[in-house]
Short mmCIF file of N, CA and C in Angstrom, two decimals:
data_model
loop_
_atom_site.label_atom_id
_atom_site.label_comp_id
_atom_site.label_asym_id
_atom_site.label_seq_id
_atom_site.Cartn_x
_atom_site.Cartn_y
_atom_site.Cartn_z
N UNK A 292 -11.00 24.79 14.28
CA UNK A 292 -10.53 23.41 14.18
C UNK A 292 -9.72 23.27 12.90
N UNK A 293 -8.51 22.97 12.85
CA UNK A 293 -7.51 22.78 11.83
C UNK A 293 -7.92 21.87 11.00
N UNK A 294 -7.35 20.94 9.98
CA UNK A 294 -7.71 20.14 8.81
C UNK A 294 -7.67 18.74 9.56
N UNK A 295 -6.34 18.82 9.88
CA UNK A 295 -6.03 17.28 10.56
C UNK A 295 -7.29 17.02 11.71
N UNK A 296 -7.48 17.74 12.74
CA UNK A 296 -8.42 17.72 13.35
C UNK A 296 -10.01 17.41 12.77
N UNK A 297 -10.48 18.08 11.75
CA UNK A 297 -11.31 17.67 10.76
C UNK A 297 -11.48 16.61 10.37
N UNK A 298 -10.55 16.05 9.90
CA UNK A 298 -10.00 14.67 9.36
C UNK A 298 -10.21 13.58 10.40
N UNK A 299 -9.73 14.01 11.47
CA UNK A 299 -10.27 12.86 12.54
C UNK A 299 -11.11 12.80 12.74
N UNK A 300 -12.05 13.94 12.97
CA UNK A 300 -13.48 13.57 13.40
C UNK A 300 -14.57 13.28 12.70
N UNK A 301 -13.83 13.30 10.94
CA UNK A 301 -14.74 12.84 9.80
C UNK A 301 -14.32 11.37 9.54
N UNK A 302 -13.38 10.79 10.05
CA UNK A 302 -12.63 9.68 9.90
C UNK A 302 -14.10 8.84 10.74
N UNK A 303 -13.41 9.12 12.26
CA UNK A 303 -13.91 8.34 13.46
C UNK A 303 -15.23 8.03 13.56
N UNK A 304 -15.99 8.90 13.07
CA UNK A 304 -17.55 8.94 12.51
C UNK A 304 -17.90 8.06 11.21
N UNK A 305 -16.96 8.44 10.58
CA UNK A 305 -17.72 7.33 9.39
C UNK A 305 -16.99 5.90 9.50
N UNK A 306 -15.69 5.69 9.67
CA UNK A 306 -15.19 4.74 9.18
C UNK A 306 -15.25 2.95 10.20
N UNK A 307 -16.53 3.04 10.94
CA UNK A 307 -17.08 2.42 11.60
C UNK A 307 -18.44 1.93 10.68
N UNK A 308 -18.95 3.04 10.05
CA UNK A 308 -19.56 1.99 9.10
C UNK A 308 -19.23 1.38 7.63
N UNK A 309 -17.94 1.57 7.61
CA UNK A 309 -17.51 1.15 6.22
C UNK A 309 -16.90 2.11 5.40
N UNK A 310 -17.02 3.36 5.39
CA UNK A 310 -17.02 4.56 4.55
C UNK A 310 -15.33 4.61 4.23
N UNK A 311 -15.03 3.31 2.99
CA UNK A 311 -13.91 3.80 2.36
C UNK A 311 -13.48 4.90 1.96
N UNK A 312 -14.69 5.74 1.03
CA UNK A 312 -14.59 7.39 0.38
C UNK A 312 -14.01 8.08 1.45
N UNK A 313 -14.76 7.54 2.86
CA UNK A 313 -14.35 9.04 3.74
C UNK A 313 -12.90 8.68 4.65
N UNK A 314 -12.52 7.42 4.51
CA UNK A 314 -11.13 7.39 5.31
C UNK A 314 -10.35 7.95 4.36
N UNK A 315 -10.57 7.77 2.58
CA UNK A 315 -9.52 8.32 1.84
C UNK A 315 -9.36 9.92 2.15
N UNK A 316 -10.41 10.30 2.02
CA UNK A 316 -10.69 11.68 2.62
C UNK A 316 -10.41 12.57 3.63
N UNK A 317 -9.87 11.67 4.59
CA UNK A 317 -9.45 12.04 6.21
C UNK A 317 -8.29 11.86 5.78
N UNK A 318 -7.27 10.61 5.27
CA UNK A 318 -5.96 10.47 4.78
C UNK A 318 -5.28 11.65 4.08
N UNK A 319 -6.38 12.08 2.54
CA UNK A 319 -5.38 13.32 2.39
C UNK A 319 -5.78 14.74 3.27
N UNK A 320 -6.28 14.58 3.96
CA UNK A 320 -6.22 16.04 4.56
C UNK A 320 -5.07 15.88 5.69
N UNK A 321 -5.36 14.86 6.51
CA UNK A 321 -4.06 14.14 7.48
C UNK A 321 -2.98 14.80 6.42
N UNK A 322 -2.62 14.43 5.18
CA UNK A 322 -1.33 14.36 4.43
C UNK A 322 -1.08 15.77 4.40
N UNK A 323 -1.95 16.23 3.90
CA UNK A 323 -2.07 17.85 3.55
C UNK A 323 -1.71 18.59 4.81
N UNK A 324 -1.70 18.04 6.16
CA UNK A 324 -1.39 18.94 7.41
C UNK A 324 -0.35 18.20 8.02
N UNK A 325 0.56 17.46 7.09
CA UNK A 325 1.52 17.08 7.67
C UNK A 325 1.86 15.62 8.48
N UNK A 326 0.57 15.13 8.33
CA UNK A 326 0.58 14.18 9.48
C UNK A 326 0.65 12.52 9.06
N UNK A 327 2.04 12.88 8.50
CA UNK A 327 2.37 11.33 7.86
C UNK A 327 2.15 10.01 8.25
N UNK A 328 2.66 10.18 10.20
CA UNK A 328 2.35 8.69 10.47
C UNK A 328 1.09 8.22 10.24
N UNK A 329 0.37 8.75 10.58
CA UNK A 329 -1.49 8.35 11.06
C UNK A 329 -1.65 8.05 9.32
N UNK A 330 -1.06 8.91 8.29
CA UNK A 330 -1.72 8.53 7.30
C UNK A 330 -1.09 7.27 7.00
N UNK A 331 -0.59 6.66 7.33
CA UNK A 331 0.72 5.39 6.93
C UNK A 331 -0.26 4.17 7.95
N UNK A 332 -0.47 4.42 9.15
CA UNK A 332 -0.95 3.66 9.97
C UNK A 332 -2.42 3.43 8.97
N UNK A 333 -3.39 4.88 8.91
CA UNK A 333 -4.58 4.23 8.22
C UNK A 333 -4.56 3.36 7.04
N UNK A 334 -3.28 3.56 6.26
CA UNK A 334 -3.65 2.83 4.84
C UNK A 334 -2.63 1.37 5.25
N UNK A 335 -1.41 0.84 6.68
CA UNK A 335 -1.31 0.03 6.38
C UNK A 335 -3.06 -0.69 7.10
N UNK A 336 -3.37 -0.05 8.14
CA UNK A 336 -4.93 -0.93 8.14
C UNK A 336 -6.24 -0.74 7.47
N UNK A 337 -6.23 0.04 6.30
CA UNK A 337 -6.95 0.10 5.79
C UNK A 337 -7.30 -0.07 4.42
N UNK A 338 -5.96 -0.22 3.90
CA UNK A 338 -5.09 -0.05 2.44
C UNK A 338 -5.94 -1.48 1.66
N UNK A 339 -6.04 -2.25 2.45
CA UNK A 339 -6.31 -3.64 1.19
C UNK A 339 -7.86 -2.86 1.23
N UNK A 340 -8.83 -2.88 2.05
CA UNK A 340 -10.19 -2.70 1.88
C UNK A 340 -10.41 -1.47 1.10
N UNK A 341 -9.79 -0.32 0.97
CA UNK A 341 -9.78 0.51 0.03
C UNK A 341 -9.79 0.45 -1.49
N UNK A 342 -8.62 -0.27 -1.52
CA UNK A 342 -8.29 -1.05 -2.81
C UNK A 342 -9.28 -1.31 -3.15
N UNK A 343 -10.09 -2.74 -2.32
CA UNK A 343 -10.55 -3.66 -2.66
C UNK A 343 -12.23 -3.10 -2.89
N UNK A 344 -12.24 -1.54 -2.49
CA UNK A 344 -13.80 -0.87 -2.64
C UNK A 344 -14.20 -0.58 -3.88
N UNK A 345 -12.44 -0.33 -4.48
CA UNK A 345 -12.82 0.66 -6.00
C UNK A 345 -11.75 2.21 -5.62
N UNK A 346 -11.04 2.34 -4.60
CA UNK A 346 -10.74 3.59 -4.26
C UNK A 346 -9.39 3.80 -4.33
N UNK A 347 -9.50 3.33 -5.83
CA UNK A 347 -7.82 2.91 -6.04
C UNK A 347 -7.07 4.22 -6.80
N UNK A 348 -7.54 5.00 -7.39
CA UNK A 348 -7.21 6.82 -7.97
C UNK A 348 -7.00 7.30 -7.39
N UNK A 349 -7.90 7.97 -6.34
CA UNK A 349 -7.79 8.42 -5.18
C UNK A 349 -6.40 8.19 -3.76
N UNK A 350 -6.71 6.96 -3.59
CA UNK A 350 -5.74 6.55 -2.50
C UNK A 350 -4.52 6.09 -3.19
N UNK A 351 -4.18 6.08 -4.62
CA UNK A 351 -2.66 6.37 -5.11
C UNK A 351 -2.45 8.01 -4.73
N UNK A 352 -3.77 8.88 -5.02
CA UNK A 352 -3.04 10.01 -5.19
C UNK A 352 -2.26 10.61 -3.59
N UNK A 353 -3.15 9.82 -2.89
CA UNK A 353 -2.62 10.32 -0.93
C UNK A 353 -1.28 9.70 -0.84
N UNK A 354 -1.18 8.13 -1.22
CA UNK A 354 0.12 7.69 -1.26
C UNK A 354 1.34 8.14 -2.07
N UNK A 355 0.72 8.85 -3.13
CA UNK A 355 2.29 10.23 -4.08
C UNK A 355 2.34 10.97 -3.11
N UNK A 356 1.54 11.68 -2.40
CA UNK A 356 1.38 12.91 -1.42
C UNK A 356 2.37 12.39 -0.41
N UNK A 357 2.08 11.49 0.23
CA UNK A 357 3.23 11.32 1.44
C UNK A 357 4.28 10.78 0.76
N UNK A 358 4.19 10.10 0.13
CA UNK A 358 5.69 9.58 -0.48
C UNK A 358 6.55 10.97 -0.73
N UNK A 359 6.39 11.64 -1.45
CA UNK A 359 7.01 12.94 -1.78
C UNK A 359 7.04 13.80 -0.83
N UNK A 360 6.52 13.40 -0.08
CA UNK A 360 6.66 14.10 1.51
C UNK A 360 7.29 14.01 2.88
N UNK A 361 7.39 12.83 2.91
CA UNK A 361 7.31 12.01 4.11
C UNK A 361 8.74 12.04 4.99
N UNK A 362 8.98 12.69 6.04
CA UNK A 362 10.49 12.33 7.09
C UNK A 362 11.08 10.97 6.71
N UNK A 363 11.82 10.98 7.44
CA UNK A 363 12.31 9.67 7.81
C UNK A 363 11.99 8.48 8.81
N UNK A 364 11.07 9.80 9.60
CA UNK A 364 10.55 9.09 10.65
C UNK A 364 9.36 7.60 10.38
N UNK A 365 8.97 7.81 9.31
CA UNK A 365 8.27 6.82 8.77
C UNK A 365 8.55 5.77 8.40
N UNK A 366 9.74 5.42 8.35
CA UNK A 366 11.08 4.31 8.17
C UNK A 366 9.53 2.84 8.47
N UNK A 367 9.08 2.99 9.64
CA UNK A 367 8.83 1.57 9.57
C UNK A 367 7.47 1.35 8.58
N UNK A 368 6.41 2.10 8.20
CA UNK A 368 6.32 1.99 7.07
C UNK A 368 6.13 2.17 5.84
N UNK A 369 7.52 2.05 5.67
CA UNK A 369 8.16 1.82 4.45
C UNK A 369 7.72 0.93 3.58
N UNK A 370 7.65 -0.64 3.92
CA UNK A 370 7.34 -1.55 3.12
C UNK A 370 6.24 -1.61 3.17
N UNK A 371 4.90 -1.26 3.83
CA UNK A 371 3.65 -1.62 3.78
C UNK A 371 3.54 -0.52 2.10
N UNK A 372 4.23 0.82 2.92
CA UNK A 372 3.79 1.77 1.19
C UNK A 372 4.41 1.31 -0.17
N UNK A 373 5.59 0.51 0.10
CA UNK A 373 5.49 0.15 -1.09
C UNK A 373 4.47 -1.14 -1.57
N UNK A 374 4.40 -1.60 -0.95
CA UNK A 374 3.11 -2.53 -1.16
C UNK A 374 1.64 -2.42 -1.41
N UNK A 375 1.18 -1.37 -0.70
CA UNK A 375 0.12 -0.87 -1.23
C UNK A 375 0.48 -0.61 -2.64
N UNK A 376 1.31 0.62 -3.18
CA UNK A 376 1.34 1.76 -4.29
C UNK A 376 1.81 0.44 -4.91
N UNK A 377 2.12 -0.74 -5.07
CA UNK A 377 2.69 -1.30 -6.13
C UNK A 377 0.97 -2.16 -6.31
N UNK A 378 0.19 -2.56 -5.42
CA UNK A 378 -0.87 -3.05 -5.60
C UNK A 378 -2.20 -2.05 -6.35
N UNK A 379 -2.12 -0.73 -6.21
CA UNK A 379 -2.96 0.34 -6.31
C UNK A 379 -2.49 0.32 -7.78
N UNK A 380 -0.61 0.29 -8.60
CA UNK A 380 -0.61 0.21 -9.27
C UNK A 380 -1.11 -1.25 -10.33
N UNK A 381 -0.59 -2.46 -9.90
CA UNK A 381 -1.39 -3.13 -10.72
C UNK A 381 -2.63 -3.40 -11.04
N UNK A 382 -3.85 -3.16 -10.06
CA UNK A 382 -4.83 -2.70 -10.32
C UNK A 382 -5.54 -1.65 -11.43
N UNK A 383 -4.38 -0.38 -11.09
CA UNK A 383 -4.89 0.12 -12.36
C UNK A 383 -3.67 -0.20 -13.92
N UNK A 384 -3.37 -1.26 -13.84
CA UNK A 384 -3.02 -1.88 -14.96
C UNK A 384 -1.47 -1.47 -15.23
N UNK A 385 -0.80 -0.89 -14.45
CA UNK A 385 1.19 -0.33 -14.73
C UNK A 385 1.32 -1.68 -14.02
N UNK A 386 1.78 -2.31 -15.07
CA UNK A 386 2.29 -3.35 -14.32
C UNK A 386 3.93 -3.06 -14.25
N UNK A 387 4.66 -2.21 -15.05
CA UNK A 387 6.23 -2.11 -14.59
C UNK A 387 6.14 -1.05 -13.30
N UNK A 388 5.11 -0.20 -13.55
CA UNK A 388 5.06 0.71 -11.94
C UNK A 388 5.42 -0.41 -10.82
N UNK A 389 3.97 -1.25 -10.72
CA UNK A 389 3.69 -2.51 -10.09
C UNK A 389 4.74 -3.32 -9.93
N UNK A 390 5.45 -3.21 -10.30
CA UNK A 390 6.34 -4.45 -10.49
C UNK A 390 7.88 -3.73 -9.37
N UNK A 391 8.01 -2.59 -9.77
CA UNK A 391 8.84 -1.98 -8.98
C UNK A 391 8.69 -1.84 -7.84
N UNK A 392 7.74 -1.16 -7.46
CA UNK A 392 7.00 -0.84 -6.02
C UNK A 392 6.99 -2.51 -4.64
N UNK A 393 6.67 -3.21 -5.97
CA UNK A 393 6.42 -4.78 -5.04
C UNK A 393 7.70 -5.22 -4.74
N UNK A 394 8.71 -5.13 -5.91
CA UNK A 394 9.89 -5.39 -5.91
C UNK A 394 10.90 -4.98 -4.56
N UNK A 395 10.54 -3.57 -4.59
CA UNK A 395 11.00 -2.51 -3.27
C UNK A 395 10.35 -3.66 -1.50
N UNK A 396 9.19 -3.46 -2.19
CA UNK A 396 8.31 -4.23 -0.68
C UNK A 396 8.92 -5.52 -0.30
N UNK A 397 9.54 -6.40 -1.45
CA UNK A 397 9.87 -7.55 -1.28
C UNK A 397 11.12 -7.87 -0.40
N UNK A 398 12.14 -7.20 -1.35
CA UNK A 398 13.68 -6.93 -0.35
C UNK A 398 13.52 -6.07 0.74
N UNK A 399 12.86 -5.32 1.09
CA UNK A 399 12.78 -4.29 2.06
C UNK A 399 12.15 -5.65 3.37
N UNK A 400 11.16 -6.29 2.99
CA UNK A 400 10.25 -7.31 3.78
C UNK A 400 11.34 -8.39 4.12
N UNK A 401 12.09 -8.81 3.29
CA UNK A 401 12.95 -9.91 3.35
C UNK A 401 14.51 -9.37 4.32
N UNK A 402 14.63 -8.36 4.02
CA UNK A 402 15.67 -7.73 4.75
C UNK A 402 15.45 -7.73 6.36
N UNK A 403 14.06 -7.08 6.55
CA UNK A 403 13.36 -6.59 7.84
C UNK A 403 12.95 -7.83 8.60
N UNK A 404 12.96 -9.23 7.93
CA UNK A 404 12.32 -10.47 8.27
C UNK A 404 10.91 -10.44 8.41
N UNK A 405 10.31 -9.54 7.33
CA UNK A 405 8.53 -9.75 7.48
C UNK A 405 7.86 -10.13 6.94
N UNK A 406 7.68 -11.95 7.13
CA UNK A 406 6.81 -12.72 6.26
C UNK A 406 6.12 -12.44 5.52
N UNK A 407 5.32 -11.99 6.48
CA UNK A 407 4.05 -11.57 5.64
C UNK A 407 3.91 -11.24 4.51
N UNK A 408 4.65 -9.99 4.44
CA UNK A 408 4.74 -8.66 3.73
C UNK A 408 5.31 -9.20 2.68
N UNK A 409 6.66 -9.81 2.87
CA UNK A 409 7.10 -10.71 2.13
C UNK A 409 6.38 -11.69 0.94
N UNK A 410 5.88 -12.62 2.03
CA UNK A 410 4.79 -13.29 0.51
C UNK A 410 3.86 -12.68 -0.24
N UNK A 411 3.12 -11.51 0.62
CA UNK A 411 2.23 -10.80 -0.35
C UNK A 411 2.43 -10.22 -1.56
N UNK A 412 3.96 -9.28 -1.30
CA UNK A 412 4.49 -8.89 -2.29
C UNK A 412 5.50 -9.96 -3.14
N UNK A 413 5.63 -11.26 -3.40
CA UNK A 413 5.99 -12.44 -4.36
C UNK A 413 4.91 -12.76 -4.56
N UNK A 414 3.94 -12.68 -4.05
CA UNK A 414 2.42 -13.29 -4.50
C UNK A 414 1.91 -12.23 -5.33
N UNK A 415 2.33 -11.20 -5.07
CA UNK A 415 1.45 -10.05 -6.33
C UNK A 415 2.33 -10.15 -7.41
N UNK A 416 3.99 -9.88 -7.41
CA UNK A 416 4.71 -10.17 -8.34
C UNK A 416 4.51 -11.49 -9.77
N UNK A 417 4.50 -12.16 -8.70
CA UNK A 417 3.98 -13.68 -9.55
C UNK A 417 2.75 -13.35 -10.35
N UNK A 418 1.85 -13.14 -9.75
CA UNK A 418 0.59 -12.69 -10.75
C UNK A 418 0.36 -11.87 -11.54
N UNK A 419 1.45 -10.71 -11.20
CA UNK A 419 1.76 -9.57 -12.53
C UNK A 419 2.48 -10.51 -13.95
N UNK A 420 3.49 -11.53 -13.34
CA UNK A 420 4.28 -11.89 -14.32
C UNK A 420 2.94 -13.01 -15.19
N UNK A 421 2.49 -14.03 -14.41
CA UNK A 421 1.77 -14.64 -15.48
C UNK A 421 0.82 -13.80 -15.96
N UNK A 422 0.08 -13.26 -15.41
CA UNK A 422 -0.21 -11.96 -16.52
C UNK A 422 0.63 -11.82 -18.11
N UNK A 423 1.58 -11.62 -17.33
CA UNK A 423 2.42 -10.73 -19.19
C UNK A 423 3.13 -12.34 -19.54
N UNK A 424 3.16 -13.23 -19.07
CA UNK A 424 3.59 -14.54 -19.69
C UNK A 424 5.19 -14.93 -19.47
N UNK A 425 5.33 -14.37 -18.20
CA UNK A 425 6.83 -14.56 -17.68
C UNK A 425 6.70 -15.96 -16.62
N UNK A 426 6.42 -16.96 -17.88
CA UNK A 426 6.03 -18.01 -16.50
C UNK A 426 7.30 -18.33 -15.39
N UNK A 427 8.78 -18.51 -15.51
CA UNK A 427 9.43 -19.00 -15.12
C UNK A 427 10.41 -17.82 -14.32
N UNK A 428 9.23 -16.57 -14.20
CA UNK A 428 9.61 -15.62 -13.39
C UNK A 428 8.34 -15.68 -11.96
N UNK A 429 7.02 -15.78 -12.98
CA UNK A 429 6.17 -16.53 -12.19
C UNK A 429 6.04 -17.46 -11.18
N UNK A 430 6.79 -18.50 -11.56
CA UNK A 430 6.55 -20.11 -11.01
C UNK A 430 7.54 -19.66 -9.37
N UNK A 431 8.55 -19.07 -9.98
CA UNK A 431 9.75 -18.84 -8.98
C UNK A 431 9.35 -18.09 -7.58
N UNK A 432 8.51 -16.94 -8.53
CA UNK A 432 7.53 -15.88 -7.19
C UNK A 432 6.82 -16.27 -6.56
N UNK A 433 6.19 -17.29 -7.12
CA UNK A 433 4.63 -17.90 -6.47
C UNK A 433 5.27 -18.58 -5.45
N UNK A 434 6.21 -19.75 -5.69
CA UNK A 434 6.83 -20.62 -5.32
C UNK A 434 7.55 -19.91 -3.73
N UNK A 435 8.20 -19.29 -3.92
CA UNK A 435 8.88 -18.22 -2.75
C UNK A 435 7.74 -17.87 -1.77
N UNK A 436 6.42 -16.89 -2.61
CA UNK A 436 5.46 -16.82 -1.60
C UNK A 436 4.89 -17.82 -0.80
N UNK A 437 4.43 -19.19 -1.66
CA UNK A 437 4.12 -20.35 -0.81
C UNK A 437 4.90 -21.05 0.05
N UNK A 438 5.86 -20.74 0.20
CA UNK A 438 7.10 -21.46 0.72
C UNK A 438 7.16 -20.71 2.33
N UNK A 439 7.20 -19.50 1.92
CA UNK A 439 6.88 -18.40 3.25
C UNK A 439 5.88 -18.06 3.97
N UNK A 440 4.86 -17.97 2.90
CA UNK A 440 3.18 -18.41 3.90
C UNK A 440 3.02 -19.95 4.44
N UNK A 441 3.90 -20.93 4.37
CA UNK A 441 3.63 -22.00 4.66
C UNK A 441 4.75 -21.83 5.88
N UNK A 442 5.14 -21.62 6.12
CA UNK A 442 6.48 -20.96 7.47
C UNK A 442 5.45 -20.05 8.92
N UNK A 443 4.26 -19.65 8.13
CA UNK A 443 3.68 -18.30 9.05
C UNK A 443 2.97 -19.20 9.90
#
């Protein structure tokens, strides 16, 4: 049984009861055997709860892995990864990493027409900026995000 194969059947088993550690775990071996989409699909549905476990080292390091890897074929997502890796980064405190990555997610979202994606990434932006005290870079982001989640 190959890695990727591994990976699925350590995935499908645990990640029914919660087991953030082990989807990150199935992700880079997925990455490691090539298998970009599935890893793109797990982290855009799995990416906030990861984050949000503590498994934020880790699942930057799978998201460098495919980024530096990845076809073209992955085109559609594109903006979810930059959205994650710009969230994975402000979390662990780069907020100019952060700031880029969201930046990417934002025009890429706004280009593609994807709300969503869109406000999330002006809604993280905004909160990086009042963070560092850029209110009137802030007010503008927030403002954009609410404007667009109020559209959804």
């Amino acid at each position: 049984m190959g890695r990727g194969a591994r990976a699925r059947v350590s995935l499908s088993a645990k990640t029914a009861r919660g087991a953030e550690a082990a989807t990150v775990e199935a992700m880079y071996h997925m990455a490691l055997s090539g298998e970009w989409l599935k890893v793109l699909r797990l982290a855009s549905t799995y990416g906030e709860r990861i984050i949000s476990k503590g498994y934020v080292e880790r699942f930057a390091s799978v998201l460098e892995l495919v980024e530096a890897s990845e076809p073209e074929t992955t085109h559609e997502y594109k903006g979810i990864s930059y959205l994650l890796k710009g969230e994975v980064q402000m979390v662990m405190g780069r907020w100019d990493r952060a700031l880029a990555e969201l930046k990417k997610a934002a025009a890429l979202a706004e280009a593609e027409k994807k709300e969503l994606m869109s406000a999330r990434a002006n809604l993280m932006i905004g909160s990086i900026e009042t963070r560092r005290g850029g209110r009137d870079q802030a007010l503008t982001r927030l403002q954009k995000a609410l404007k667009i989640a109020s559209g959804l």
